[in-house]
Tab-separated table of C-alpha atoms in Angstrom:
chain	number	residue	atom	x	y	z
A	353	MET	CA	2.874	11.982	34.344
A	354	ALA	CA	2.121	15.620	34.785
A	355	LEU	CA	1.528	16.389	31.120
A	356	LEU	CA	-1.066	13.758	30.838
A	357	GLU	CA	-3.113	15.158	33.628
A	358	ASN	CA	-4.077	18.198	31.791
A	359	SER	CA	-7.167	17.325	29.774
A	360	PHE	CA	-6.660	19.336	26.972
A	361	ILE	CA	-3.281	17.893	26.164
A	362	MET	CA	-5.040	14.236	27.179
A	363	VAL	CA	-7.692	14.714	24.417
A	364	ALA	CA	-5.203	15.758	21.861
A	365	ILE	CA	-2.909	12.911	22.663
A	366	ILE	CA	-5.904	10.697	22.403
A	367	LEU	CA	-7.108	12.224	19.087
A	368	ILE	CA	-3.948	11.921	17.302
A	369	ILE	CA	-3.134	8.830	18.415
A	370	ASN	CA	-6.555	7.492	17.005
A	371	ILE	CA	-6.146	9.217	13.736
A	372	VAL	CA	-2.639	7.621	13.241
A	373	TYR	CA	-3.804	4.299	14.251
A	374	VAL	CA	-6.813	4.310	11.685
A	375	SER	CA	-4.530	5.529	8.874
A	376	PHE	CA	-2.378	2.614	9.400
A	377	PHE	CA	-5.346	0.426	9.815
A	378	THR	CA	-6.827	1.814	6.414
A	379	ILE	CA	-3.410	1.473	4.422
A	380	ARG	CA	-2.858	-2.241	6.079
A	381	MET	CA	-6.226	-3.390	4.798
A	382	ILE	CA	-5.561	-1.770	1.089
A	383	LEU	CA	-2.207	-3.643	1.205
A	384	THR	CA	-3.703	-6.719	1.975
A	385	LEU	CA	-6.347	-6.318	-0.665
A	386	LYS	CA	-3.562	-5.660	-2.937
A	387	GLY	CA	-1.775	-8.858	-1.929
A	388	GLN	CA	1.263	-6.889	-0.202
A	389	ARG	CA	1.144	-9.254	2.707
A	390	TYR	CA	4.686	-8.574	4.117
A	391	LEU	CA	4.222	-4.690	3.929
A	392	ALA	CA	0.754	-5.281	5.517
A	393	ALA	CA	2.040	-7.335	8.219
A	394	PHE	CA	4.933	-4.779	9.091
A	395	ILE	CA	2.273	-2.135	9.212
A	396	SER	CA	-0.028	-4.128	11.105
A	397	THR	CA	2.699	-4.414	14.059
A	398	ILE	CA	3.016	-0.611	14.020
A	399	GLU	CA	-0.637	-0.148	14.090
A	400	VAL	CA	-1.320	-2.844	17.037
A	401	VAL	CA	1.262	-0.638	19.269
A	402	ILE	CA	-0.285	2.870	18.509
A	403	TYR	CA	-4.041	1.274	19.105
A	404	VAL	CA	-2.930	-0.255	22.594
A	405	ILE	CA	-1.678	2.674	23.515
A	406	GLY	CA	-4.497	5.039	22.314
A	407	LEU	CA	-6.980	2.463	23.769
A	408	GLY	CA	-4.797	2.495	27.292
A	409	LEU	CA	-5.067	5.901	27.666
A	410	VAL	CA	-9.026	5.907	27.337
A	411	LEU	CA	-9.658	2.943	29.549
A	412	ASP	CA	-7.340	4.003	32.221
A	413	ASN	CA	-9.162	7.639	32.398
A	414	LEU	CA	-12.844	6.059	31.609
A	415	ASN	CA	-14.448	8.437	33.664
A	416	GLU	CA	-13.403	11.339	31.749
A	417	ILE	CA	-16.057	11.562	28.706
A	418	GLN	CA	-13.682	13.838	26.802
A	419	ASN	CA	-11.068	11.187	26.222
A	420	LEU	CA	-14.018	8.857	24.864
A	421	ILE	CA	-15.210	11.612	22.467
A	422	ALA	CA	-11.801	12.113	21.217
A	423	TYR	CA	-11.098	8.556	20.874
A	424	ALA	CA	-14.477	8.097	18.637
A	425	VAL	CA	-13.774	11.515	16.655
A	426	GLY	CA	-10.167	10.253	15.921
A	427	TYR	CA	-11.234	7.245	14.490
A	428	GLY	CA	-13.556	8.878	11.895
A	429	ILE	CA	-10.722	11.790	11.077
A	430	GLY	CA	-8.379	8.718	10.918
A	431	VAL	CA	-10.579	7.177	8.407
A	432	ILE	CA	-10.788	10.136	6.007
A	433	VAL	CA	-7.012	10.525	6.400
A	434	GLY	CA	-6.499	7.103	5.596
A	435	MET	CA	-8.600	7.180	2.533
A	436	LYS	CA	-6.482	10.484	1.296
A	437	ILE	CA	-3.496	8.556	1.658
A	438	GLU	CA	-4.804	6.024	-0.066
A	439	GLU	CA	-5.807	7.866	-3.249
A	440	LYS	CA	-2.346	9.709	-3.125
A	441	LEU	CA	-0.637	5.851	-3.351
A	442	ALA	CA	-2.992	4.836	-5.814
A	443	LEU	CA	-1.510	1.479	-5.764
A	444	GLY	CA	-2.321	-1.055	-8.511
A	445	TYR	CA	-4.045	-0.678	-11.949
A	446	ILE	CA	-7.538	0.435	-13.276
A	447	THR	CA	-9.479	-1.350	-16.153
A	448	VAL	CA	-11.367	1.276	-18.058
A	449	ASN	CA	-14.315	0.074	-20.423
A	450	VAL	CA	-15.155	3.005	-23.077
A	451	ILE	CA	-18.269	2.749	-25.163
A	452	THR	CA	-18.058	5.760	-28.067
A	453	LYS	CA	-20.947	7.331	-29.507
A	454	GLU	CA	-19.531	6.684	-32.932
A	455	TYR	CA	-17.181	4.148	-34.349
A	456	ASP	CA	-13.728	6.320	-34.406
A	457	ARG	CA	-10.574	4.810	-35.851
A	458	ASP	CA	-8.521	7.648	-34.320
A	459	LEU	CA	-9.387	7.260	-30.523
A	460	PRO	CA	-7.392	3.992	-30.062
A	461	LYS	CA	-4.531	5.453	-31.773
A	462	ALA	CA	-4.501	8.512	-29.590
A	463	LEU	CA	-4.839	7.092	-26.332
A	464	ARG	CA	-2.018	4.155	-27.319
A	465	ASP	CA	0.251	7.288	-28.512
A	466	LYS	CA	-0.240	8.612	-24.748
A	467	GLY	CA	1.236	5.177	-23.425
A	468	TYR	CA	-2.370	3.507	-22.428
A	469	GLY	CA	-2.778	0.001	-23.269
A	470	VAL	CA	-5.688	-0.419	-25.457
A	471	THR	CA	-7.613	-3.088	-26.932
A	472	ASN	CA	-11.000	-2.024	-28.938
A	473	TRP	CA	-13.398	-3.752	-31.241
A	474	ALA	CA	-16.400	-2.946	-33.015
A	475	ALA	CA	-19.542	-3.049	-31.184
A	476	ASN	CA	-23.456	-2.389	-31.629
A	477	GLY	CA	-25.753	-0.348	-29.512
A	478	LEU	CA	-29.253	0.401	-29.609
A	479	GLU	CA	-28.661	3.500	-31.554
A	480	GLY	CA	-25.839	1.939	-34.121
A	481	ASP	CA	-22.056	1.103	-34.512
A	482	ARG	CA	-20.034	2.115	-31.926
A	483	MET	CA	-16.669	1.233	-30.789
A	484	ALA	CA	-15.987	-0.636	-27.429
A	485	LEU	CA	-12.517	-0.112	-25.727
A	486	GLN	CA	-10.969	-1.780	-22.832
A	487	ILE	CA	-8.051	0.374	-21.460
A	488	LEU	CA	-5.514	-0.519	-18.765
A	489	THR	CA	-3.584	1.856	-16.852
A	490	PRO	CA	-2.195	2.171	-13.300
A	491	ARG	CA	-4.058	3.763	-10.925
A	492	LYS	CA	-2.301	7.036	-10.444
A	493	TYR	CA	-2.889	8.194	-14.296
A	494	GLU	CA	-6.948	7.126	-13.652
A	495	LEU	CA	-8.217	10.743	-13.349
A	496	LYS	CA	-5.823	11.786	-16.315
A	497	LEU	CA	-7.360	9.012	-18.647
A	498	TYR	CA	-11.136	10.148	-17.855
A	499	GLN	CA	-10.033	13.710	-18.972
A	500	THR	CA	-8.242	12.451	-22.306
A	501	ILE	CA	-11.439	10.094	-23.144
A	502	LYS	CA	-13.728	13.175	-22.660
A	503	GLU	CA	-11.549	15.316	-24.798
A	504	LEU	CA	-11.451	12.906	-27.394
A	505	ASP	CA	-15.150	11.712	-26.992
A	506	PRO	CA	-17.541	13.878	-24.435
A	507	LYS	CA	-20.462	11.354	-25.164
A	508	ALA	CA	-18.143	8.225	-24.225
A	509	PHE	CA	-19.940	5.966	-21.763
A	510	ILE	CA	-17.024	5.066	-19.162
A	511	ILE	CA	-17.017	1.912	-16.676
A	512	ALA	CA	-14.440	1.368	-14.315
A	513	TYR	CA	-13.081	-1.494	-12.356
A	514	GLU	CA	-9.940	-2.827	-10.762
A	515	PRO	CA	-8.484	-6.108	-12.197
A	516	LYS	CA	-7.422	-8.595	-9.632
A	517	THR	CA	-4.949	-10.354	-11.593
A	518	ILE	CA	-2.876	-9.132	-14.708
A	519	HIS	CA	-0.625	-11.819	-16.647
A	520	GLY	CA	1.068	-11.456	-19.951
A	521	GLY	CA	0.767	-8.764	-22.724
A	522	PHE	CA	3.807	-6.409	-23.603
A	523	TRP	CA	1.754	-3.466	-21.959
A	524	VAL	CA	2.610	-4.047	-18.493
A	525	LYS	CA	6.045	-4.676	-18.926
A	526	SER	CA	6.455	-1.477	-20.699
A	527	VAL	CA	5.059	0.283	-17.706
A	528	LYS	CA	6.964	-0.947	-15.177
A	529	ARG	CA	9.702	0.416	-17.005
A	530	GLY	CA	8.065	3.686	-16.860
A	531	LYS	CA	7.257	4.426	-20.357
A	532	LEU	CA	3.517	5.537	-20.065
A	533	SER	CA	3.931	9.273	-21.089
A	534	GLN	CA	1.638	11.627	-19.061
């Protein structure tokens, strides 16, 4: 193919193929971790076709070092692109534990009014009474939640993690019906 004989075009094709391949790889891994096995399996079939084409182009022209470099650079860029796509998808939920500087009865209500699922209880810290809150939210609202908490209590201590399993409760049902007000 005359188009593939031009080394600049070959490098560009290999670079683009590998960016797409690794982006698919990253998304598939995340879907697998989130339990989306059928979608992950479908994406992996596309991923492997892209992989074989890209690797074949490099192996067929192994004497051209720029192709190998394009493959490696495309891989690195693909990791970044895949991570950016995952950030935009923001699949799943995040649990945020908050410990306030002081016991504030209004803080849980303010967060609930915004649609977050909040469980709170009295806690004791080294310097006195605190309030502990556990907040569940879809990951796409994670940064907005942090901003809201910091506005309501700038000295709050925040720890976040992704729950593996969520069962029961009224809040998850209302979120699935789109009732989180953001």
